[in-house]
GROMACS .gro file of N, CA and C in nm:
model
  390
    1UNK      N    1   1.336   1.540   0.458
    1UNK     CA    2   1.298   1.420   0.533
    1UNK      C    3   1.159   1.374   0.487
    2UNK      N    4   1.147   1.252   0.455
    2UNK     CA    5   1.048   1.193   0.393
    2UNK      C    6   0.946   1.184   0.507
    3UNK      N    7   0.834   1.230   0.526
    3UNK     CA    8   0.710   1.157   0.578
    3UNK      C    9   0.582   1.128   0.483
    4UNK      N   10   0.581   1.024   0.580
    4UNK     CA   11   0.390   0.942   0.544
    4UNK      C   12   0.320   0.952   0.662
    5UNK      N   13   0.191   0.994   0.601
    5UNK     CA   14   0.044   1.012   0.749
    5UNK      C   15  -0.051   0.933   0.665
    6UNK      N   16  -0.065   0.820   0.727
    6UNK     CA   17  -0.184   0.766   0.666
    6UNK      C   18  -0.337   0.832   0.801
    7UNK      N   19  -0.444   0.794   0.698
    7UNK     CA   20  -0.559   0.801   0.696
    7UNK      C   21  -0.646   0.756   0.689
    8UNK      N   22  -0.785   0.705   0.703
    8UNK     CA   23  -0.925   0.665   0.635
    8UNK      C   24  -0.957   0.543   0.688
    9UNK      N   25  -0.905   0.471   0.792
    9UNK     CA   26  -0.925   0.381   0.866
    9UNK      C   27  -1.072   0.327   0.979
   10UNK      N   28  -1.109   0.234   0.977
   10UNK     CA   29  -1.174   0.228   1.065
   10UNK      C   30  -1.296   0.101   1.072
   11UNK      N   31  -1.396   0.075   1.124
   11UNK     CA   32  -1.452  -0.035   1.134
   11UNK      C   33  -1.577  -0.045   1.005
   12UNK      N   34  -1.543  -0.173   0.931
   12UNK     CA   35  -1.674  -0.221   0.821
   12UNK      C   36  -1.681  -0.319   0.844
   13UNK      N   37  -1.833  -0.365   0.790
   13UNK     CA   38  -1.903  -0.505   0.804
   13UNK      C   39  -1.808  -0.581   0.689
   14UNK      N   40  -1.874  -0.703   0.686
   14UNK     CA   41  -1.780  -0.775   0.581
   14UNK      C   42  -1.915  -0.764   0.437
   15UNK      N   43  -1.793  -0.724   0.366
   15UNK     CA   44  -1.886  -0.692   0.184
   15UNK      C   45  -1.860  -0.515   0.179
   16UNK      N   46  -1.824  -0.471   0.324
   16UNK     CA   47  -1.805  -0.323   0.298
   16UNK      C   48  -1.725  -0.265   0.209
   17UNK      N   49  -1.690  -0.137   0.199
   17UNK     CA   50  -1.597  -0.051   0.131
   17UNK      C   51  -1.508   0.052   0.237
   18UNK      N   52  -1.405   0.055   0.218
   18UNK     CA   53  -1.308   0.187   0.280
   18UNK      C   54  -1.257   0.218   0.195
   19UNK      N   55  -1.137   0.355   0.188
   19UNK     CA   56  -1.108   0.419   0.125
   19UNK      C   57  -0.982   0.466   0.225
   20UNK      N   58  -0.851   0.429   0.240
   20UNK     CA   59  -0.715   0.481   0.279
   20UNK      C   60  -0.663   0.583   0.197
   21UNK      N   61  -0.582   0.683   0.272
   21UNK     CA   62  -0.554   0.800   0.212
   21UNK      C   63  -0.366   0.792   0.262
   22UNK      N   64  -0.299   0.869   0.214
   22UNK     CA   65  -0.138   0.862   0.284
   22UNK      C   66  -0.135   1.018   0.224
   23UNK      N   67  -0.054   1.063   0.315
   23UNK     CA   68  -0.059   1.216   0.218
   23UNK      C   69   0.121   1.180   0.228
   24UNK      N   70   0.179   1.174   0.160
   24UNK     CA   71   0.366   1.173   0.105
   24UNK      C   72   0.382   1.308   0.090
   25UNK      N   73   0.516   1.351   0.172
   25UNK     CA   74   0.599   1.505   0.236
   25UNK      C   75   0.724   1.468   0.206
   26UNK      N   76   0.830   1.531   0.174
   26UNK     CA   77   0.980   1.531   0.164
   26UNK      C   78   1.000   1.411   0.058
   27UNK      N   79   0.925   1.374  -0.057
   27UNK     CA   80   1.003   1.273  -0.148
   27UNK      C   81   1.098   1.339  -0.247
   28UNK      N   82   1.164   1.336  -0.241
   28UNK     CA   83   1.273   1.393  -0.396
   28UNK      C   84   1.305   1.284  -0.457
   29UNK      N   85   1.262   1.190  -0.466
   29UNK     CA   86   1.314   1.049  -0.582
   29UNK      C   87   1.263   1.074  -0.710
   30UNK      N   88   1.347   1.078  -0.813
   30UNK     CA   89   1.287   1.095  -0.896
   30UNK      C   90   1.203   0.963  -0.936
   31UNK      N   91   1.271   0.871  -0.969
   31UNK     CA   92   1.165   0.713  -0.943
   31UNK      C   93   1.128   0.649  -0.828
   32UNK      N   94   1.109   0.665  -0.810
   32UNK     CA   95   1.004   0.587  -0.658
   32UNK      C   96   0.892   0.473  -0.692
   33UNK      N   97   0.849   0.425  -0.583
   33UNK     CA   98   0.798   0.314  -0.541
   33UNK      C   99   0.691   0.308  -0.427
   34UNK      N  100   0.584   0.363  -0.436
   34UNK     CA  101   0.510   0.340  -0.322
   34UNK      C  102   0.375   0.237  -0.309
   35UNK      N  103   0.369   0.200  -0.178
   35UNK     CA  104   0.292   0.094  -0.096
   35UNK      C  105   0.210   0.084  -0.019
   36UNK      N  106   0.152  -0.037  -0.022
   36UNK     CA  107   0.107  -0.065   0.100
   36UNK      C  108   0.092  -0.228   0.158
   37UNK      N  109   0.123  -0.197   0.282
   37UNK     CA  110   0.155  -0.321   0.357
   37UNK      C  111   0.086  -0.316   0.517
   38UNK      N  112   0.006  -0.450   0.562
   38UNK     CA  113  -0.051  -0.484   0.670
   38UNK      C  114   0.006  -0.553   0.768
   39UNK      N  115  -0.040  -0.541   0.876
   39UNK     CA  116  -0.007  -0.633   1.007
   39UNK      C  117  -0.103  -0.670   1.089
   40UNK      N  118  -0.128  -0.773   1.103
   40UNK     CA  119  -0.229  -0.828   1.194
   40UNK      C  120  -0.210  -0.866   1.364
   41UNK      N  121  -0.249  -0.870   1.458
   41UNK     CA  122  -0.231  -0.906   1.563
   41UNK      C  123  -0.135  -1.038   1.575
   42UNK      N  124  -0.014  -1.090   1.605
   42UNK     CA  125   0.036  -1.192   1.594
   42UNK      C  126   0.064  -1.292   1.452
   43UNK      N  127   0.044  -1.156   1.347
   43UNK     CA  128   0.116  -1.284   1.243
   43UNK      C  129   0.204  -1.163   1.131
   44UNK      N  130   0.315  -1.181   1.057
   44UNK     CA  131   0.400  -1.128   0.998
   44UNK      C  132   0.328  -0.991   0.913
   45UNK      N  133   0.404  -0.889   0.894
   45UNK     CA  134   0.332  -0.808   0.777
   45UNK      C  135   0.347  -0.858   0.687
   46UNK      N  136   0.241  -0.814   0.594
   46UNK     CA  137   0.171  -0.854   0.446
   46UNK      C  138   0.214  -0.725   0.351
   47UNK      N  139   0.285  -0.749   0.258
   47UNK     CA  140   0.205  -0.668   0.110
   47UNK      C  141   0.118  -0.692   0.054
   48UNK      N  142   0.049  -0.534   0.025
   48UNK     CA  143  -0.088  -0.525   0.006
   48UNK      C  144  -0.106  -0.475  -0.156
   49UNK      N  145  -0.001  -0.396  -0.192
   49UNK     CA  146  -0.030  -0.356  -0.321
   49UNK      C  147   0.082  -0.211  -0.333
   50UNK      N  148   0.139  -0.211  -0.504
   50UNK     CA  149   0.215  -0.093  -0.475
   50UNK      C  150   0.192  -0.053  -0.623
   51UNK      N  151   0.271   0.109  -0.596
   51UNK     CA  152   0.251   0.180  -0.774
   51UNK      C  153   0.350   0.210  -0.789
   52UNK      N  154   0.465   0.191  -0.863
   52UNK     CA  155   0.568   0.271  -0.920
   52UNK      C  156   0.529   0.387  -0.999
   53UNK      N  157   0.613   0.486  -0.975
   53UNK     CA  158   0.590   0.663  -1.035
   53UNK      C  159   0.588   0.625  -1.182
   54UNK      N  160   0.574   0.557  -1.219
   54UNK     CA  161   0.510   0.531  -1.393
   54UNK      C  162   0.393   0.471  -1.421
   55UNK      N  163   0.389   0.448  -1.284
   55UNK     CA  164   0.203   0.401  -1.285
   55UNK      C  165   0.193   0.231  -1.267
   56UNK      N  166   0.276   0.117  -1.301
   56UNK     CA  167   0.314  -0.012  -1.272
   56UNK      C  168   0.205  -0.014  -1.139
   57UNK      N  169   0.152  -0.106  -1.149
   57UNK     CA  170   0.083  -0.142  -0.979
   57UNK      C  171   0.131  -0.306  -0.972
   58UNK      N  172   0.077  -0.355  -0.843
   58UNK     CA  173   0.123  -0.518  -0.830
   58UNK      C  174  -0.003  -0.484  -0.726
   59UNK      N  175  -0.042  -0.622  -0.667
   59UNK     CA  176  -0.136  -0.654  -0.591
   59UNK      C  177  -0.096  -0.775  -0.551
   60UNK      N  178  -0.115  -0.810  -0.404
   60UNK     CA  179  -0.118  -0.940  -0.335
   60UNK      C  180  -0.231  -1.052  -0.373
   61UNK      N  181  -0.184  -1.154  -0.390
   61UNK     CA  182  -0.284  -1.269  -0.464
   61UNK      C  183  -0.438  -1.224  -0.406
   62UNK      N  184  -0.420  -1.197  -0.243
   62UNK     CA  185  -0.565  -1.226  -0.129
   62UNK      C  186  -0.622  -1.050  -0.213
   63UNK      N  187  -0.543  -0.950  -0.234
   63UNK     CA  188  -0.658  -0.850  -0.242
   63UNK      C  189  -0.638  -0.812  -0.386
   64UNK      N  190  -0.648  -0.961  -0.518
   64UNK     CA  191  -0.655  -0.880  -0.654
   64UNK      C  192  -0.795  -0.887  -0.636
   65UNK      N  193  -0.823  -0.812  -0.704
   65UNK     CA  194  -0.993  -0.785  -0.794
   65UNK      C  195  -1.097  -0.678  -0.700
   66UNK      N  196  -0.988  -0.704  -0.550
   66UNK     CA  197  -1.097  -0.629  -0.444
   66UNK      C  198  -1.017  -0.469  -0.417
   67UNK      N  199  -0.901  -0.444  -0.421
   67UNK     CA  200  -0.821  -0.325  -0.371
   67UNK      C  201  -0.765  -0.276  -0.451
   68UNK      N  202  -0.750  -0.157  -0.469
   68UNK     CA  203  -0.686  -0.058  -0.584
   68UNK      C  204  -0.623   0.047  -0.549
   69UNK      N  205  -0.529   0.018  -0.619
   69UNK     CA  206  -0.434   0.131  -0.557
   69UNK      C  207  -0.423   0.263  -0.641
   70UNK      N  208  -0.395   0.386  -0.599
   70UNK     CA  209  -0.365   0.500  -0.695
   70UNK      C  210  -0.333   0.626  -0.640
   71UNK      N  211  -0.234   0.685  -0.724
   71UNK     CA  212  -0.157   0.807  -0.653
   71UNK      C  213  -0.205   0.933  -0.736
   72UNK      N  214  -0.241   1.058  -0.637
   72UNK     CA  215  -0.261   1.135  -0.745
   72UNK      C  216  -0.096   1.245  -0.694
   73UNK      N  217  -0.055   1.303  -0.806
   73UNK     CA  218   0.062   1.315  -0.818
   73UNK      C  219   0.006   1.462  -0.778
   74UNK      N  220  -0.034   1.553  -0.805
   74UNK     CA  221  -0.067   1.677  -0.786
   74UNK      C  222  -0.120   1.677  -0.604
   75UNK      N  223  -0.186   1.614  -0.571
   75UNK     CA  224  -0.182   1.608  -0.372
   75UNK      C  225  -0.071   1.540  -0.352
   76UNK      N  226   0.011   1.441  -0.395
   76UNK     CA  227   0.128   1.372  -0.349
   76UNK      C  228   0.048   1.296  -0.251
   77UNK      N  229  -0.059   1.233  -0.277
   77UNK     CA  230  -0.140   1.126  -0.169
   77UNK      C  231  -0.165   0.970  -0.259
   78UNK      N  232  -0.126   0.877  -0.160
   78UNK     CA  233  -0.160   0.759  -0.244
   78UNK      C  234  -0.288   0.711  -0.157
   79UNK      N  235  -0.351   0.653  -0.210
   79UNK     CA  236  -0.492   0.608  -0.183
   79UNK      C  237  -0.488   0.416  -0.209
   80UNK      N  238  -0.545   0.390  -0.136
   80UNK     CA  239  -0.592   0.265  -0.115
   80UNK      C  240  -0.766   0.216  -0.099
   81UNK      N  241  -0.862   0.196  -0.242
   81UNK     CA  242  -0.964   0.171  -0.192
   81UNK      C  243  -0.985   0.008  -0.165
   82UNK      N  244  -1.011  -0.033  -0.124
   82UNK     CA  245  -1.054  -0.140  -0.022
   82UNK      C  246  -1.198  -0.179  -0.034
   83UNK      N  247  -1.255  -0.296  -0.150
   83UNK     CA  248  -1.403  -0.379  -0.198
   83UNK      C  249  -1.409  -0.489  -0.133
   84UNK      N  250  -1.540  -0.527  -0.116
   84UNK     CA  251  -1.597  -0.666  -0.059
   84UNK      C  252  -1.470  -0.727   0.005
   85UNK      N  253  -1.501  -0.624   0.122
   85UNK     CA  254  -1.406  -0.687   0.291
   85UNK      C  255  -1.441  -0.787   0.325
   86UNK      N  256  -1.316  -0.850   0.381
   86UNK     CA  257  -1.357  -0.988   0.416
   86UNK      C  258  -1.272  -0.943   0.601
   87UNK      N  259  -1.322  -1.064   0.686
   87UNK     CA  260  -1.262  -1.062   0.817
   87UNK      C  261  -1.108  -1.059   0.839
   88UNK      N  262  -1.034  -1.081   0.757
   88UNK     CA  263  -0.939  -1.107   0.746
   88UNK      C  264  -0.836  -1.018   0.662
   89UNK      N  265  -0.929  -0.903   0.651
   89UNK     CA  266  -0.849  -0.792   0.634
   89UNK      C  267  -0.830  -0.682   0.722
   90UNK      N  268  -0.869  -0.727   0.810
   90UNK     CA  269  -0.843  -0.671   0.979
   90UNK      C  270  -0.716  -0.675   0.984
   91UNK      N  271  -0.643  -0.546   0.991
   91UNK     CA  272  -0.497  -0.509   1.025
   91UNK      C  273  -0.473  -0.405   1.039
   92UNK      N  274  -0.387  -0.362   1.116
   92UNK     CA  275  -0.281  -0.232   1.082
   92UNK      C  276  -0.251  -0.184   0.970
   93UNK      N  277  -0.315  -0.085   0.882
   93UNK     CA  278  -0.269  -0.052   0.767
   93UNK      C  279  -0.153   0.085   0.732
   94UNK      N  280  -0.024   0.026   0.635
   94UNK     CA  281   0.075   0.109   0.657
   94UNK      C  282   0.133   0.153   0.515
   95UNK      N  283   0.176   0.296   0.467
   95UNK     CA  284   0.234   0.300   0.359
   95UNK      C  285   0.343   0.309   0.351
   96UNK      N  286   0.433   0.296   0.234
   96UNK     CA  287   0.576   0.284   0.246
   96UNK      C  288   0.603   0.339   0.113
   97UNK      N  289   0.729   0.400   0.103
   97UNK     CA  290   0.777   0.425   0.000
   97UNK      C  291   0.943   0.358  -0.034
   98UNK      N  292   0.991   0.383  -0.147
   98UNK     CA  293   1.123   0.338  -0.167
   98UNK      C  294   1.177   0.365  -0.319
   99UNK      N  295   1.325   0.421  -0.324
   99UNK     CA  296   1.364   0.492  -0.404
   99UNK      C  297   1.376   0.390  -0.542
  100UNK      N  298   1.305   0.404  -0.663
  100UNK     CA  299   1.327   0.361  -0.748
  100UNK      C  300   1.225   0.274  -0.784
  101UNK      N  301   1.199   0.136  -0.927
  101UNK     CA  302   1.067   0.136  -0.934
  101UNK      C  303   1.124  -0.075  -0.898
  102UNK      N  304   1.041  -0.107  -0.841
  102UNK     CA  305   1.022  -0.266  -0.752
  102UNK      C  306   0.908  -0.341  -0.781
  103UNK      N  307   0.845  -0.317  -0.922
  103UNK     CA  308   0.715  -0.397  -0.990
  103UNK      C  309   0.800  -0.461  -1.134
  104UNK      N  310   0.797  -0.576  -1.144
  104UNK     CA  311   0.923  -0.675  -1.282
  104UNK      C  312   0.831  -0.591  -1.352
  105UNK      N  313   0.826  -0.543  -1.484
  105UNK     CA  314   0.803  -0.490  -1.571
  105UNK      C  315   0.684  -0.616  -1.674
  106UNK      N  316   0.816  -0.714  -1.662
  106UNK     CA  317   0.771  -0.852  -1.738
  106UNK      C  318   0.672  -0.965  -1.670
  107UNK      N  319   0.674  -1.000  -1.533
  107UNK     CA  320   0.549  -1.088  -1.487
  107UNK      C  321   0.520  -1.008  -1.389
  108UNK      N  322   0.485  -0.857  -1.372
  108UNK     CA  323   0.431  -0.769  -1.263
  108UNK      C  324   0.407  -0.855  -1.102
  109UNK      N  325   0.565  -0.932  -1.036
  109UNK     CA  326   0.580  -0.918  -0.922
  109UNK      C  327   0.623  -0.849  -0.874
  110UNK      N  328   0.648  -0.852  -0.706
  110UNK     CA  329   0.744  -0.747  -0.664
  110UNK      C  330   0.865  -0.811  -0.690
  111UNK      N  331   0.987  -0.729  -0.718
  111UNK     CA  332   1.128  -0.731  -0.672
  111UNK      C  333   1.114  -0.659  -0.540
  112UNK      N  334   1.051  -0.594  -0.496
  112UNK     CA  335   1.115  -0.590  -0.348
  112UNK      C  336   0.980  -0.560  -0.266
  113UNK      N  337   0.934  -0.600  -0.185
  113UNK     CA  338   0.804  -0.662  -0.092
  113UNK      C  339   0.769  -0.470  -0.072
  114UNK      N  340   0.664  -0.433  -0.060
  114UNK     CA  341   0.649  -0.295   0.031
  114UNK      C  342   0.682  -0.279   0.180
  115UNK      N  343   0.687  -0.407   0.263
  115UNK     CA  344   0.697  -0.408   0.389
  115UNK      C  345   0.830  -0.383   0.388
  116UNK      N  346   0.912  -0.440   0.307
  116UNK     CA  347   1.067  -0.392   0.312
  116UNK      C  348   1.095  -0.240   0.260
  117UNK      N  349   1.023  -0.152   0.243
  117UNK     CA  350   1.038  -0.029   0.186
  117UNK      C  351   1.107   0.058   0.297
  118UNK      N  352   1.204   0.154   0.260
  118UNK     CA  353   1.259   0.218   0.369
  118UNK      C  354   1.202   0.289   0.469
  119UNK      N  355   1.087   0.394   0.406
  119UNK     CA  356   1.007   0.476   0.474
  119UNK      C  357   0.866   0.415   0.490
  120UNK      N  358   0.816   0.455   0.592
  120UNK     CA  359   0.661   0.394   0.601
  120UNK      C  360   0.621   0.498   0.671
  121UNK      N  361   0.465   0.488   0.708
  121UNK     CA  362   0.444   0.561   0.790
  121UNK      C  363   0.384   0.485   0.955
  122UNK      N  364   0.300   0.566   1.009
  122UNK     CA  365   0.255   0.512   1.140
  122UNK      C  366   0.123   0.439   1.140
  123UNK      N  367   0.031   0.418   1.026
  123UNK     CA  368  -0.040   0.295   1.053
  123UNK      C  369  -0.160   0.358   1.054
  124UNK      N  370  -0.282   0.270   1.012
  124UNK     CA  371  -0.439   0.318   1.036
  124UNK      C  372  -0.496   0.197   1.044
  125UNK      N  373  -0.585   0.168   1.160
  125UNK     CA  374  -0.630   0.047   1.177
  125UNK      C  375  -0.758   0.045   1.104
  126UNK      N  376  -0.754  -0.055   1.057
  126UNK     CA  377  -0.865  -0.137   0.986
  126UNK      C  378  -0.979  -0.226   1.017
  127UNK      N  379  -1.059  -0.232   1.041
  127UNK     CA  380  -1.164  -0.361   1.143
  127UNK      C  381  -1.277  -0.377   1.057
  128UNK      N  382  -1.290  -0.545   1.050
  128UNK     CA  383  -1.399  -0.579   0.937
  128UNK      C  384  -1.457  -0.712   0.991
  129UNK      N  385  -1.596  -0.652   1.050
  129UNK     CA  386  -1.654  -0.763   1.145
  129UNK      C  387  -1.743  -0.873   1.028
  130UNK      N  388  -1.765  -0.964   1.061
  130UNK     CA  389  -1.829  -1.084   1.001
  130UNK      C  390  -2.008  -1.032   1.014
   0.00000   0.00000   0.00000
C-alpha cells in the first residue's frame, strides 16, 4: 500500500524560502510519476511541478524559475524547494504519485495534471505573508 507524508510546511514572508519534504512508502512501479499539487482556500487545485523516475521534471507556468523539484531515490523522498514566495503561494501543499511517466518527452507538458494522480498524500500548509 502506497503512502505519502508530506512535510516542511509553514509560514514565510514574501521573497522567502521553504523546503517540502514527502517521504514515499509502498511504491513498486517500476515507472512512476511523482508530484506536486496545491489548494487554496476556495479555488481549484493547482499543479505545481512533477519528476518522472527518469528524472523528466515539468513545472507550472506561476512557479518556473522559483520551485524545484527533486527526488532522492536512496530516502525514497521527493522534495520541493520553494524561491522568492510570493502571497499567492499560500496553499495546502500535497504530493502525489502515479504509475508510469506523464511529462511529453517532446514539449515537457503534463499528459496527466499531478492533482489527478492516484495516490497523494495529506497535505502541509504553506503561508506567505506580504
Amino acid at each position: 500500500q502506497v503512502q505519502l507524508v508530506e512535510s516542511g510546511g509553514g509560514s514565510v514572508q514574501s521573497g522567502g524560502s521553504l523546503k517540502l519534504s514527502c517521504v514515499v512508502s509502498g511504491n513498486t512501479f517500476r515507472n512512476y510519476c511523482l508530484g506536486w499539487f496545491r489548494q487554496a482556500p476556495g479555488k481549484e487545485r493547482e499543479g505545481v511541478a512533477t519528476i518522472d523516475s527518469d528524472g523528466t521534471t515539468a513545472y507550472a507556468d506561476s512557479v518556473k524559475g522559483r520551485f524545484t523539484i527533486s527526488h532522492d531515490n536512496a530516502k525514497n523522498t521527493l522534495y520541493l524547494e520553494m524561491t522568492i514566495m510570493k502571497p499567492e503561494d499560500t496553499a495546502m501543499y500535497y504530493c502525489s504519485l502515479e504509475q508510469g511517466w506523464w511529462v511529453d518527452k517532446h514539449n515537457g507538458r503534463w499528459d496527466k495534471r499531478p492533482e489527478d494522480f492516484g495516490d497523494r498524500g495529506q497535505g502541509t500548509q504553506v503561508t506567505v505573508s506580504s
